[in-house]
Amino acid sequence: MSTLFKGTIVGLDIIDSTNINTIALVSTSSSLGVSGFFKKLVGDNSLNINGKNLEKIELLSSDFKGLFNVYGNDQIKARKLLNPTTIEHILKLASQDNLYALTIDQNYMIAAFEGDNIDIDLEPKFFLFKPRTNEGRIKNITDSVNQVQITAKKLYDLIK
Amino acid sequence: MNNKYVNILSFIFAVVFFIFWFNTGGHQFFEFLKKPTSEWQFFDYAILFAISTSIVAWLTQRKRNKIKDKVNTIYEEIKSEETIKTSGELDIPQELIDQVEKTRNTYVWLFLITTLILILLYVELTIITTPNSDIKIEEKSVWSIDLIFNLIPWFMFSALLASGLQWSYSKKYHSVYVDSVLNNLNLQDVKVSIINQNPKYAIKKYLPGMPYGQINGSETLVIVTDQYSVHAASITIDRHDNSGSGA
């Protein structure tokens, strides 16, 4: 068994969002060996998210520096949503937090971050392992909360 | 009916059942202990397991109730603390947590040690003596590799059972622990909790570009503010080496 992805999923339900668009950023990375099969399955120019058919959005090739392919339900509105400021924020998320994939579906956002930058490890250790100390356990919990809050704020700022 | 009477009745039932069973042919069981390859091996195994498990369960249940009471008392004390702050000092008394961590493992070790004692008793019965008066003391069994093979499944099952019980036990109290910490976080207008929710459905629905494979997720951390609610979980996506890929 080999690990294809290790990271964190963060989903955000935004209250009072005015966004009515759906866009998806799919990593162009082929190092995991999935792109070929993925392309065969859904085609290069469209994909389906939450029952919605999304078309590939043609942006300037320099916009995402080849990191992501962008799909949306409306070419014009998607380009409007992905303004230079938003793209800059997304690139910052990619470089600093290892953003791997992002979908914005109206008032819902979900993002996958690769690696251990955000560590949500609340599970107890098995009895053969040495138990965590009180300080370590509480620090682990509070660190997880803080990391998730910071990341959520960054995502929230993308469309606010 | 309280635990005391349940324990007494269980013990009486076990003793009566043993006497009944022994007098209705059960004494032949000890022949099996001497010659484990007898024809009625499966039935013997069932009886062996039922008796040993009953004894172990009865002994550990008595201890477990005491442990549970102790842990509950400790966690009630932790819950009453209101001094944890994300930005300040964390003031849950270390002594309380030390007590919890010590008692957390007591149950499983008790179970395993009791099982080990019973196995030693089994070996003792098999090698040293037999209660069947027809067998002369000179005809003692000797240690053989067969005994090991007979003991392994029994011990493995007991170990798995003990591990499972301990796992659920620690998970239960772990959740109480995390809840108590989260409840005490002094965050203005923010509610934090944990839930058991696998993120794989959200991934399949919204993130089609993710690698295809078996998705394993941690507990989900939920944060609710007046602007948004967040669900976050650590995940790994694994693929069996002989399977294909795609998303």
mmCIF file of N, CA, C and O in Angstrom, chain A residues 81-116:
data_model
loop_
_atom_site.group_PDB
_atom_site.id
_atom_site.type_symbol
_atom_site.label_atom_id
_atom_site.label_comp_id
_atom_site.label_asym_id
_atom_site.label_seq_id
_atom_site.Cartn_x
_atom_site.Cartn_y
_atom_site.Cartn_z
ATOM 1 N N LEU A 81 -14.598 36.469 -10.627
ATOM 2 C CA LEU A 81 -14.304 35.997 -9.258
ATOM 3 C C LEU A 81 -12.794 35.847 -9.052
ATOM 4 O O LEU A 81 -12.256 36.188 -7.991
ATOM 5 N N LEU A 82 -12.150 35.329 -10.088
ATOM 6 C CA LEU A 82 -10.698 35.134 -9.975
ATOM 7 C C LEU A 82 -9.961 36.395 -10.441
ATOM 8 O O LEU A 82 -9.227 36.387 -11.426
ATOM 9 N N ASN A 83 -10.163 37.452 -9.717
ATOM 10 C CA ASN A 83 -9.470 38.709 -10.048
ATOM 11 C C ASN A 83 -8.014 38.624 -9.561
ATOM 12 O O ASN A 83 -7.657 37.704 -8.817
ATOM 13 N N PRO A 84 -7.178 39.548 -9.966
ATOM 14 C CA PRO A 84 -5.758 39.476 -9.595
ATOM 15 C C PRO A 84 -5.507 39.352 -8.098
ATOM 16 O O PRO A 84 -4.606 38.623 -7.665
ATOM 17 N N THR A 85 -6.302 40.035 -7.297
ATOM 18 C CA THR A 85 -6.107 39.951 -5.845
ATOM 19 C C THR A 85 -6.391 38.536 -5.343
ATOM 20 O O THR A 85 -5.635 37.975 -4.537
ATOM 21 N N THR A 86 -7.497 37.951 -5.823
ATOM 22 C CA THR A 86 -7.854 36.599 -5.407
ATOM 23 C C THR A 86 -6.791 35.599 -5.864
ATOM 24 O O THR A 86 -6.393 34.704 -5.098
ATOM 25 N N ILE A 87 -6.347 35.760 -7.099
ATOM 26 C CA ILE A 87 -5.310 34.857 -7.618
ATOM 27 C C ILE A 87 -4.040 34.959 -6.776
ATOM 28 O O ILE A 87 -3.409 33.946 -6.438
ATOM 29 N N GLU A 88 -3.717 36.172 -6.386
ATOM 30 C CA GLU A 88 -2.527 36.366 -5.555
ATOM 31 C C GLU A 88 -2.674 35.635 -4.215
ATOM 32 O O GLU A 88 -1.743 34.989 -3.729
ATOM 33 N N HIS A 89 -3.882 35.743 -3.640
ATOM 34 C CA HIS A 89 -4.129 35.043 -2.372
ATOM 35 C C HIS A 89 -4.044 33.532 -2.556
ATOM 36 O O HIS A 89 -3.525 32.809 -1.691
ATOM 37 N N ILE A 90 -4.589 33.046 -3.650
ATOM 38 C CA ILE A 90 -4.552 31.602 -3.902
ATOM 39 C C ILE A 90 -3.112 31.127 -4.093
ATOM 40 O O ILE A 90 -2.717 30.072 -3.573
ATOM 41 N N LEU A 91 -2.337 31.913 -4.810
ATOM 42 C CA LEU A 91 -0.926 31.550 -5.009
ATOM 43 C C LEU A 91 -0.173 31.541 -3.684
ATOM 44 O O LEU A 91 0.703 30.699 -3.445
ATOM 45 N N LYS A 92 -0.552 32.480 -2.814
ATOM 46 C CA LYS A 92 0.089 32.508 -1.497
ATOM 47 C C LYS A 92 -0.289 31.254 -0.697
ATOM 48 O O LYS A 92 0.556 30.657 -0.021
ATOM 49 N N LEU A 93 -1.564 30.856 -0.806
ATOM 50 C CA LEU A 93 -1.995 29.621 -0.133
ATOM 51 C C LEU A 93 -1.241 28.407 -0.689
ATOM 52 O O LEU A 93 -0.901 27.480 0.045
ATOM 53 N N ALA A 94 -0.994 28.441 -1.985
ATOM 54 C CA ALA A 94 -0.289 27.313 -2.623
ATOM 55 C C ALA A 94 1.163 27.249 -2.165
ATOM 56 O O ALA A 94 1.688 26.163 -1.883
ATOM 57 N N SER A 95 1.796 28.422 -2.078
ATOM 58 C CA SER A 95 3.230 28.410 -1.735
ATOM 59 C C SER A 95 3.463 28.250 -0.234
ATOM 60 O O SER A 95 4.385 27.551 0.184
ATOM 61 N N GLN A 96 2.599 28.889 0.568
ATOM 62 C CA GLN A 96 2.837 28.863 2.019
ATOM 63 C C GLN A 96 2.170 27.673 2.715
ATOM 64 O O GLN A 96 2.699 27.121 3.672
ATOM 65 N N ASP A 97 0.981 27.334 2.234
ATOM 66 C CA ASP A 97 0.208 26.279 2.920
ATOM 67 C C ASP A 97 0.037 25.016 2.086
ATOM 68 O O ASP A 97 -0.740 24.137 2.455
ATOM 69 N N ASN A 98 0.713 24.952 0.954
ATOM 70 C CA ASN A 98 0.616 23.766 0.085
ATOM 71 C C ASN A 98 -0.812 23.460 -0.344
ATOM 72 O O ASN A 98 -1.261 22.313 -0.257
ATOM 73 N N LEU A 99 -1.525 24.485 -0.795
ATOM 74 C CA LEU A 99 -2.881 24.251 -1.314
ATOM 75 C C LEU A 99 -2.797 23.309 -2.500
ATOM 76 O O LEU A 99 -2.044 23.553 -3.450
ATOM 77 N N TYR A 100 -3.576 22.235 -2.440
ATOM 78 C CA TYR A 100 -3.528 21.221 -3.498
ATOM 79 C C TYR A 100 -4.748 21.298 -4.410
ATOM 80 O O TYR A 100 -4.644 21.106 -5.620
ATOM 81 N N ALA A 101 -5.899 21.602 -3.837
ATOM 82 C CA ALA A 101 -7.135 21.699 -4.631
ATOM 83 C C ALA A 101 -8.110 22.613 -3.904
ATOM 84 O O ALA A 101 -8.094 22.705 -2.671
ATOM 85 N N LEU A 102 -8.944 23.283 -4.691
ATOM 86 C CA LEU A 102 -9.912 24.214 -4.089
ATOM 87 C C LEU A 102 -11.184 24.231 -4.922
ATOM 88 O O LEU A 102 -11.129 24.311 -6.154
ATOM 89 N N THR A 103 -12.308 24.152 -4.243
ATOM 90 C CA THR A 103 -13.595 24.278 -4.924
ATOM 91 C C THR A 103 -14.441 25.307 -4.177
ATOM 92 O O THR A 103 -14.535 25.269 -2.937
ATOM 93 N N ILE A 104 -15.004 26.224 -4.937
ATOM 94 C CA ILE A 104 -15.951 27.189 -4.363
ATOM 95 C C ILE A 104 -17.291 26.945 -5.038
ATOM 96 O O ILE A 104 -17.413 27.075 -6.260
ATOM 97 N N ASP A 105 -18.265 26.525 -4.245
ATOM 98 C CA ASP A 105 -19.597 26.237 -4.787
ATOM 99 C C ASP A 105 -20.615 27.101 -4.040
ATOM 100 O O ASP A 105 -21.091 26.731 -2.975
ATOM 101 N N GLN A 106 -20.914 28.250 -4.624
ATOM 102 C CA GLN A 106 -21.815 29.215 -4.003
ATOM 103 C C GLN A 106 -21.323 29.585 -2.598
ATOM 104 O O GLN A 106 -20.274 30.179 -2.465
ATOM 105 N N ASN A 107 -22.066 29.179 -1.556
ATOM 106 C CA ASN A 107 -21.647 29.583 -0.207
ATOM 107 C C ASN A 107 -20.781 28.532 0.487
ATOM 108 O O ASN A 107 -20.567 28.586 1.703
ATOM 109 N N TYR A 108 -20.302 27.550 -0.288
ATOM 110 C CA TYR A 108 -19.482 26.490 0.309
ATOM 111 C C TYR A 108 -18.106 26.452 -0.349
ATOM 112 O O TYR A 108 -17.995 26.516 -1.571
ATOM 113 N N MET A 109 -17.083 26.378 0.460
ATOM 114 C CA MET A 109 -15.709 26.251 -0.043
ATOM 115 C C MET A 109 -15.073 25.026 0.590
ATOM 116 O O MET A 109 -15.299 24.737 1.763
ATOM 117 N N ILE A 110 -14.297 24.347 -0.207
ATOM 118 C CA ILE A 110 -13.552 23.223 0.366
ATOM 119 C C ILE A 110 -12.160 23.205 -0.254
ATOM 120 O O ILE A 110 -12.006 23.414 -1.462
ATOM 121 N N ALA A 111 -11.167 22.990 0.584
ATOM 122 C CA ALA A 111 -9.791 23.029 0.099
ATOM 123 C C ALA A 111 -9.004 21.856 0.668
ATOM 124 O O ALA A 111 -9.259 21.409 1.786
ATOM 125 N N ALA A 112 -8.086 21.364 -0.137
ATOM 126 C CA ALA A 112 -7.178 20.301 0.319
ATOM 127 C C ALA A 112 -5.779 20.872 0.403
ATOM 128 O O ALA A 112 -5.296 21.489 -0.546
ATOM 129 N N PHE A 113 -5.152 20.683 1.547
ATOM 130 C CA PHE A 113 -3.780 21.152 1.758
ATOM 131 C C PHE A 113 -2.880 19.939 1.956
ATOM 132 O O PHE A 113 -3.180 19.072 2.775
ATOM 133 N N GLU A 114 -1.810 19.906 1.202
ATOM 134 C CA GLU A 114 -0.909 18.761 1.281
ATOM 135 C C GLU A 114 0.138 18.984 2.369
ATOM 136 O O GLU A 114 0.577 20.119 2.589
ATOM 137 N N GLY A 115 0.500 17.914 3.052
ATOM 138 C CA GLY A 115 1.573 18.007 4.050
ATOM 139 C C GLY A 115 1.057 18.200 5.463
ATOM 140 O O GLY A 115 -0.138 18.053 5.748
ATOM 141 N N ASP A 116 1.982 18.539 6.352
ATOM 142 C CA ASP A 116 1.657 18.611 7.781
ATOM 143 C C ASP A 116 1.518 20.040 8.301
ATOM 144 O O ASP A 116 1.597 20.268 9.512
#
